[in-house]
């Protein structure tokens, strides 16, 4: 099985965002951009949550930056910016069918999800494990 990168994220402060339809559009546009530009596959869950599988692990950070940029671009104003915290993992995995990520149980998916769950206790961490088990959390500014 090949290495892929998986990004698991959620929108920061989404409960205070009034225009949920605009937020949904911003998420969809960001995910669509990653699909076209990087051959990524994606899924959304719990309203503001998302997961992205990128076939080329070297493109993981670019994917995270583009996703955050899409949210910021669609923000209502400069004083009310939308952003996301995103956990990135590189590991073994296969690209799942879009909208069927719940079946993905490979290493990269598990590591990315766990990293996002732990983001509060260790905001940015590079473990001493080999690259194929690397995880990192990207926090909003």
Coordinates of C-alpha atoms in Angstrom, one line a residue:
X1 CA 0.0 0.0 0.0
X2 CA 1.3 3.5 -0.9
X3 CA 1.8 6.5 1.4
X4 CA -0.8 9.2 1.2
X5 CA -1.5 12.3 3.2
X6 CA -4.7 12.8 5.1
X7 CA -5.9 16.1 6.5
X8 CA -8.6 16.2 9.1
X9 CA -10.0 19.6 10.1
X10 CA -12.7 21.7 11.5
X11 CA -13.7 25.3 11.3
X12 CA -12.7 27.4 14.4
X13 CA -15.6 29.0 16.1
X14 CA -18.2 27.6 13.7
X15 CA -21.0 27.8 16.3
X16 CA -20.7 31.6 16.2
X17 CA -20.9 31.8 12.4
X18 CA -24.4 33.0 11.5
X19 CA -24.3 32.4 7.7
X20 CA -24.0 28.6 7.7
X21 CA -24.9 28.5 4.0
X22 CA -21.9 30.7 3.1
X23 CA -19.6 28.7 5.3
X24 CA -20.8 25.5 3.6
X25 CA -20.1 27.1 0.2
X26 CA -16.6 28.1 1.4
X27 CA -15.8 24.6 2.5
X28 CA -17.2 23.1 -0.7
X29 CA -15.2 25.5 -2.8
X30 CA -12.0 24.7 -0.9
X31 CA -12.5 20.9 -1.2
X32 CA -13.3 21.3 -4.9
X33 CA -10.1 23.2 -5.5
X34 CA -8.1 20.5 -3.9
X35 CA -9.7 17.8 -6.0
X36 CA -9.0 19.7 -9.2
X37 CA -5.5 20.9 -8.3
X38 CA -4.1 17.9 -6.4
X39 CA -6.3 15.0 -7.3
X40 CA -7.5 14.9 -3.7
X41 CA -10.7 13.2 -2.4
X42 CA -12.7 14.6 0.4
X43 CA -15.6 14.2 2.7
X44 CA -17.5 16.5 5.2
X45 CA -19.0 15.6 8.5
X46 CA -20.6 17.3 11.5
X47 CA -21.4 20.4 9.6
X48 CA -18.0 22.1 9.8
X49 CA -15.7 19.0 9.8
X50 CA -13.8 17.7 6.8
X51 CA -11.3 15.1 5.8
X52 CA -9.1 15.3 2.7
X53 CA -6.9 12.5 1.2
X54 CA -4.1 13.7 -1.0
X55 CA -2.4 11.1 -3.2
X56 CA 1.0 12.8 -3.1
X57 CA 2.2 13.3 0.5
X58 CA 4.6 16.1 -0.6
X59 CA 1.5 18.2 -1.3
X60 CA 0.0 17.9 2.2
X61 CA 1.1 21.3 3.4
X62 CA -0.1 23.0 0.2
X63 CA -3.5 21.3 0.6
X64 CA -3.7 22.7 4.2
X65 CA -2.8 26.2 3.1
X66 CA -5.2 26.2 0.2
X67 CA -8.1 25.0 2.4
X68 CA -7.4 27.7 5.0
X69 CA -7.1 30.3 2.2
X70 CA -10.5 29.3 0.8
X71 CA -12.1 29.9 4.2
X72 CA -10.3 33.2 4.8
X73 CA -11.2 34.3 1.2
X74 CA -14.9 33.8 1.9
X75 CA -14.9 35.4 5.4
X76 CA -17.5 38.1 5.9
X77 CA -14.9 40.7 6.7
X78 CA -11.2 41.3 7.7
X79 CA -12.3 41.6 11.3
X80 CA -14.3 38.3 11.2
X81 CA -12.0 35.8 9.5
X82 CA -13.0 32.2 9.1
X83 CA -10.2 29.6 9.6
X84 CA -9.7 26.0 10.4
X85 CA -7.4 23.8 12.5
X86 CA -6.1 21.0 10.4
X87 CA -4.2 17.9 11.4
X88 CA -2.0 16.4 8.8
X89 CA -0.8 12.8 8.7
X90 CA 1.3 10.9 6.2
X91 CA 1.1 7.1 6.2
X92 CA -0.2 4.1 4.4
X93 CA -3.6 4.4 2.8
X94 CA -5.7 4.3 -0.3
X95 CA -7.8 7.1 -1.7
X96 CA -11.4 6.4 -0.7
X97 CA -14.4 7.2 -2.9
X98 CA -15.5 10.7 -2.2
X99 CA -18.2 10.9 0.5
X100 CA -17.3 7.3 1.8
X101 CA -14.5 8.2 4.1
X102 CA -16.2 6.5 7.0
X103 CA -15.0 3.2 5.6
X104 CA -11.3 4.3 5.5
X105 CA -9.4 2.7 8.4
X106 CA -5.9 2.9 7.1
X107 CA -3.0 4.4 9.1
X108 CA -3.0 7.9 7.6
X109 CA -6.7 8.3 8.4
X110 CA -6.4 7.1 12.0
X111 CA -3.3 9.2 12.7
X112 CA -4.8 12.4 11.2
X113 CA -8.1 12.0 13.2
X114 CA -6.2 11.3 16.4
X115 CA -4.0 14.3 15.9
X116 CA -6.9 16.7 15.5
X117 CA -8.5 15.2 18.6
X118 CA -5.3 16.0 20.6
X119 CA -4.6 19.4 19.2
X120 CA -5.3 21.3 22.4
X121 CA -2.7 19.4 24.5
X122 CA 0.1 19.5 21.9
X123 CA -0.6 22.2 19.3
X124 CA 2.3 21.5 17.0
X125 CA 4.3 18.3 17.2
X126 CA 6.7 16.4 15.0
X127 CA 7.1 12.9 16.6
X128 CA 10.4 11.1 16.4
X129 CA 8.8 8.4 14.3
X130 CA 9.7 7.9 10.6
X131 CA 8.2 10.2 8.0
X132 CA 5.6 7.6 7.0
X133 CA 4.0 8.1 10.5
X134 CA 4.3 11.9 10.6
X135 CA 1.6 14.0 12.0
X136 CA 1.3 17.7 12.5
X137 CA -1.5 20.1 13.5
X138 CA -1.9 23.5 11.8
X139 CA -3.6 26.0 14.0
X140 CA -5.2 29.3 13.0
X141 CA -3.3 32.5 13.6

